[in-house]
Amino acid sequence: MKKTKLALALTSAVFASSAMATNGTNMIGIGAQSMAMGGTGVAAYFGAENLLANPALIGKSQGTELIFGGTIFAPDVSSEHNLGEPASPGEPVGKDSSDANLFVVPSAAFNSRINENMVYGIGMFGTSGMGVDYQDNGQMFRAQSALQILRFAPALAFHNETAGIGFSPIIQYGALDIHYDGSETQYGTFGLEDAGHGMAQGLGFGYSIGGYYDAAPGLTLAASYTSGIEMEYKGQLSSASQPFAEFGMIPEAFDDKLEQPAEMKVGASFDMGSLTFTADARKIMWSEAKGYKDFGWQDQDVFSIGAKYSTKSYWLAAGYNTGDNPIKEQDGTTTEGATINFFNNTFFPATTESHITVGGGMAISKKATIEGAFVYAPEVKTRVGVSGIGDDYPIAGAASGDYSETKHSQTAATMMIRYNFD
């Protein structure tokens, strides 16, 4: 059943991405070294932080290691549109900057050697998130939303002198909160007053599997796969879409399933003494994920590179990450296309494409290192057509517009402590 109707578009407003330095809604990397090197980590050994990127790589550890830290994200999102009658000629009808501009995401992991061929580990990582806050602006539907994804991942890796494999079952915690109010817009009589259900929480289960091969001295080739994880947030999407079902815009209200997409990853790492070079390619399968595929998301190809200079007491690194915006513009001259464009672009701007990364670490004792990374995603401006948004709308006098425009940039800072017991 095709769900790309006006109701679907408004429902997608609850998933306003911008909480992270992201490819789509997923973090570009996990851990200070990965973040500093463009989000790579499929083939390059970064210690316990490799757990999710490729669980096989913890097989390269020499003893017991603990990492803990977090990332502070500061997105900068602003949006405007000309749907309706402007207060002054030529001015946008609605314009605002999201107040959801600061987020903290935790990370911690541990791994230890069982014997000369086996290593186990466990990690807890914030991996995805979204959120906008336009609660002070009635012309922006007073939209508020927050999605948080946290993954718990035990792992077991087997290896010999030249190759290894690893497996990690994943327990995923998610929380979603939706609220919007269209009573101050021309759509206020359409049952959009104060729509919300309160926060919903859920658990999902998946897995990650990977392998690596030391193809030549200093050269490691690797691949991994992470399954999709289906989540259900009771009362969220169904409550948001119910008014549209009542008016016959969709056959029935949507269910509350939202799936974190599967990922396929390959990578290479090359060590030249004190220098390390990394490169990863990743496919994020949004088009197959429940919820996201209904919102018109397409698969995303992500490419990342990194370089690191290391000594016994410190390291310095830089990298680059790029991936196309997975949300594709629809035909804005139709009601369906225009409304999908408007709400995806305004309330779900997962539009950042390029990320520039730097970082470093310094030994503070024989066993402990403090590490950090900084990520900057340059501003991306997207303008989409919305001229058809009033066509066939079941409200007399519903206004059409020409455009919806969003500007989006991101910064992120990661700090981490790494402690080696052996």
C-alpha angles and dihedrals in degrees: 000000000000112000103180095114130124090274091056091051094052091045088056088061088081091065098065104167121208104101096107148036086258155175096214101320096328124098113253090232145346122237134021098277094046092047092047091052099053097273094298120147109126094103105008116087111233098161124243092353089073090074097103101028093054120343091197091071095069083074086077092065118114101207140333122331137179126193129181135166142102148237129243113208123197112186121185112206128167128172140185138179140177101222107140133002115330121224088234129022112269094014123118117256093223127023132159148137118240115250090208092096107131129055135167120210121188130216134183133160141171133194134176138178119254096185138328092293105033136063129177130196146165131209142183116204139168101227109168141016146158140191147150131185119203095147093132095056120072093189088060090055089252085265120189125174139160130185121180126185122190123177129203111199128181112189141193124197131191123194148160130198096294110019145028145184131206140188131199127183109211128216109195126199118196136180127189130184124183131186134157138154124202097176092112094053131073086263094061094105091054095083095268097122114130098338115186145112106201126251119324124198133197148168128230135181134218142133146237125215129181149158141198137200127200095220097179138352105303094000121109124180120192147168136190142178130209118195125230114260118213117215132186121207105189116225097003111099092020093056093045093052100039096091090057093048089052090055093048096249089127129018093242142349116280123257120246101248120127117171127205102227128247118251134208117199138183128179149168133210128190125191121202104179106281093002127081125187123193137186130181136181120198135182116204109198102215092150091066098043117103111248097012094062089053089056092057099258117158131203114282126218112207125191125189137176134185143180129200135188114203138188130171091269106033147008135207126198145174135185150165132227129188136176132159120252103268093210110086124203115254128210101289094195091072126071092239096046095043095050093045089050092049099050097038092049098042103035104022106038101166085159107127110118111171129048127189113202138190134168150145146195136215132196112242095180139357090279107025133072130183114213136184143178137191126205128193124188110193118231117279120197119202123185118185133184119254102165093124097054094105097046114117090352111158093232120087111241097011105169126237125212139192107230151009116206129190131183118200135178132158142204127187136182124197126195124185142171118215119196125186115198096191 
